[in-house]
Amino acid sequence: MPKQKGPIPITGTVKNTTYFSLNGQYYERRKSSLTAAVVATDPAFAASRRCNTVFATAVAIARTIYPQLPTHKRIAGAFGQLTGRVYQMVLKGMDADSIVTAILGE
């Protein structure tokens, strides 16, 4: 992605170009044709929608487990790792109560 040039950096979209800031640097890129409506309705994104639903379930379960963990286990990155483990358990068909019991029982 090319960096913006010029004295005044901008953010937003003008015609077919999107200007944005990332980590203190200003970039530009071509405007995407992908919209939320397309992702929500297009059959090509059906698998993505299913995965998002499973992930949302995993996050909700992890959110209830995390505060119950011992303080020394609540470190940087722990919530993400917990969510990943819960996600795998949800994919295997485990229900929320079984997941909570399995993780807190360790």
mmCIF file of C-alpha atoms in Angstrom:
data_model
loop_
_atom_site.group_PDB
_atom_site.id
_atom_site.type_symbol
_atom_site.label_atom_id
_atom_site.label_comp_id
_atom_site.label_asym_id
_atom_site.label_seq_id
_atom_site.Cartn_x
_atom_site.Cartn_y
_atom_site.Cartn_z
ATOM 1 C CA MET A 1 0.000 0.000 0.000
ATOM 2 C CA PRO A 2 1.412 3.360 -0.914
ATOM 3 C CA LYS A 3 1.940 5.972 1.765
ATOM 4 C CA GLN A 4 0.196 9.296 1.419
ATOM 5 C CA LYS A 5 2.302 12.166 0.177
ATOM 6 C CA GLY A 6 1.654 15.803 0.830
ATOM 7 C CA PRO A 7 1.609 18.220 3.740
ATOM 8 C CA ILE A 8 -1.834 17.301 5.147
ATOM 9 C CA PRO A 9 -2.719 13.641 5.722
ATOM 10 C CA ILE A 10 -6.387 12.734 5.290
ATOM 11 C CA THR A 11 -8.665 9.864 6.256
ATOM 12 C CA GLY A 12 -11.838 8.798 4.485
ATOM 13 C CA THR A 13 -12.911 7.859 0.991
ATOM 14 C CA VAL A 14 -12.786 10.032 -2.105
ATOM 15 C CA LYS A 15 -14.194 8.481 -5.273
ATOM 16 C CA ASN A 16 -12.477 5.059 -5.549
ATOM 17 C CA THR A 17 -9.618 5.691 -3.117
ATOM 18 C CA THR A 18 -9.658 5.157 0.651
ATOM 19 C CA TYR A 19 -7.235 7.081 2.843
ATOM 20 C CA PHE A 20 -6.468 5.778 6.336
ATOM 21 C CA SER A 21 -4.067 5.845 9.269
ATOM 22 C CA LEU A 22 -2.284 2.737 10.556
ATOM 23 C CA ASN A 23 0.248 2.859 13.401
ATOM 24 C CA GLY A 24 0.825 6.571 12.924
ATOM 25 C CA GLN A 25 1.453 6.284 9.177
ATOM 26 C CA TYR A 26 -0.995 7.429 6.507
ATOM 27 C CA TYR A 27 -1.781 5.171 3.560
ATOM 28 C CA GLU A 28 -4.104 4.960 0.607
ATOM 29 C CA ARG A 29 -5.697 2.016 -1.165
ATOM 30 C CA ARG A 30 -8.364 1.284 -3.728
ATOM 31 C CA LYS A 31 -11.911 1.229 -2.376
ATOM 32 C CA SER A 32 -13.230 -2.300 -1.802
ATOM 33 C CA SER A 33 -16.364 -3.509 -3.553
ATOM 34 C CA LEU A 34 -17.135 -5.784 -0.597
ATOM 35 C CA THR A 35 -19.922 -4.561 1.693
ATOM 36 C CA ALA A 36 -21.520 -5.826 4.889
ATOM 37 C CA ALA A 37 -24.712 -6.575 2.957
ATOM 38 C CA VAL A 38 -22.838 -8.806 0.513
ATOM 39 C CA VAL A 39 -21.140 -10.739 3.327
ATOM 40 C CA ALA A 40 -24.490 -11.124 5.113
ATOM 41 C CA THR A 41 -26.415 -12.476 2.127
ATOM 42 C CA ASP A 42 -24.083 -13.906 -0.518
ATOM 43 C CA PRO A 43 -23.927 -17.733 -0.542
ATOM 44 C CA ALA A 44 -20.175 -17.493 -1.116
ATOM 45 C CA PHE A 45 -19.808 -16.254 2.477
ATOM 46 C CA ALA A 46 -21.995 -18.928 4.103
ATOM 47 C CA ALA A 47 -18.990 -20.709 5.637
ATOM 48 C CA SER A 48 -17.675 -17.426 7.028
ATOM 49 C CA ARG A 49 -21.034 -16.704 8.639
ATOM 50 C CA ARG A 50 -21.084 -20.194 10.232
ATOM 51 C CA CYS A 51 -17.551 -19.761 11.581
ATOM 52 C CA ASN A 52 -18.434 -16.322 12.931
ATOM 53 C CA THR A 53 -21.421 -17.794 14.770
ATOM 54 C CA VAL A 54 -19.277 -20.512 16.347
ATOM 55 C CA PHE A 55 -16.626 -17.955 17.284
ATOM 56 C CA ALA A 56 -19.227 -15.651 18.861
ATOM 57 C CA THR A 57 -20.444 -18.597 20.965
ATOM 58 C CA ALA A 58 -16.859 -19.375 22.015
ATOM 59 C CA VAL A 59 -16.211 -15.761 23.019
ATOM 60 C CA ALA A 60 -19.400 -15.663 25.107
ATOM 61 C CA ILE A 61 -18.388 -18.841 26.953
ATOM 62 C CA ALA A 62 -14.787 -17.651 27.420
ATOM 63 C CA ARG A 63 -16.114 -14.363 28.800
ATOM 64 C CA THR A 64 -17.856 -16.251 31.604
ATOM 65 C CA ILE A 65 -14.822 -18.449 32.355
ATOM 66 C CA TYR A 66 -12.061 -15.823 32.347
ATOM 67 C CA PRO A 67 -13.055 -13.973 35.564
ATOM 68 C CA GLN A 68 -13.141 -17.320 37.383
ATOM 69 C CA LEU A 69 -9.518 -18.121 36.528
ATOM 70 C CA PRO A 70 -6.878 -17.643 39.241
ATOM 71 C CA THR A 71 -5.247 -14.212 39.086
ATOM 72 C CA HIS A 72 -1.848 -15.620 38.113
ATOM 73 C CA LYS A 73 -3.386 -17.185 34.982
ATOM 74 C CA ARG A 74 -4.946 -13.911 33.802
ATOM 75 C CA ILE A 75 -1.947 -12.629 31.885
ATOM 76 C CA ALA A 76 -1.500 -10.913 28.540
ATOM 77 C CA GLY A 77 -2.875 -13.112 25.782
ATOM 78 C CA ALA A 78 -4.676 -15.490 28.142
ATOM 79 C CA PHE A 79 -8.149 -14.510 26.965
ATOM 80 C CA GLY A 80 -7.235 -15.170 23.332
ATOM 81 C CA GLN A 81 -5.766 -18.562 24.177
ATOM 82 C CA LEU A 82 -8.811 -19.405 26.270
ATOM 83 C CA THR A 83 -11.114 -18.402 23.428
ATOM 84 C CA GLY A 84 -9.154 -20.625 21.021
ATOM 85 C CA ARG A 85 -9.489 -23.634 23.335
ATOM 86 C CA VAL A 86 -13.211 -22.985 23.825
ATOM 87 C CA TYR A 87 -13.648 -22.596 20.045
ATOM 88 C CA GLN A 88 -12.147 -26.044 19.459
ATOM 89 C CA MET A 89 -14.440 -27.528 22.116
ATOM 90 C CA VAL A 90 -17.511 -25.891 20.552
ATOM 91 C CA LEU A 91 -16.496 -27.338 17.166
ATOM 92 C CA LYS A 92 -16.387 -30.791 18.768
ATOM 93 C CA GLY A 93 -20.003 -30.321 19.856
ATOM 94 C CA MET A 94 -19.487 -29.763 23.577
ATOM 95 C CA ASP A 95 -22.115 -27.690 25.392
ATOM 96 C CA ALA A 96 -21.280 -24.613 27.469
ATOM 97 C CA ASP A 97 -21.593 -26.329 30.865
ATOM 98 C CA SER A 98 -19.238 -29.138 29.831
ATOM 99 C CA ILE A 99 -16.709 -26.628 28.518
ATOM 100 C CA VAL A 100 -16.771 -24.569 31.727
ATOM 101 C CA THR A 101 -16.394 -27.708 33.841
ATOM 102 C CA ALA A 102 -13.541 -29.031 31.685
ATOM 103 C CA ILE A 103 -11.546 -25.809 31.769
ATOM 104 C CA LEU A 104 -12.097 -24.836 35.400
ATOM 105 C CA GLY A 105 -11.517 -28.400 36.515
ATOM 106 C CA GLU A 106 -7.920 -28.341 35.236
#
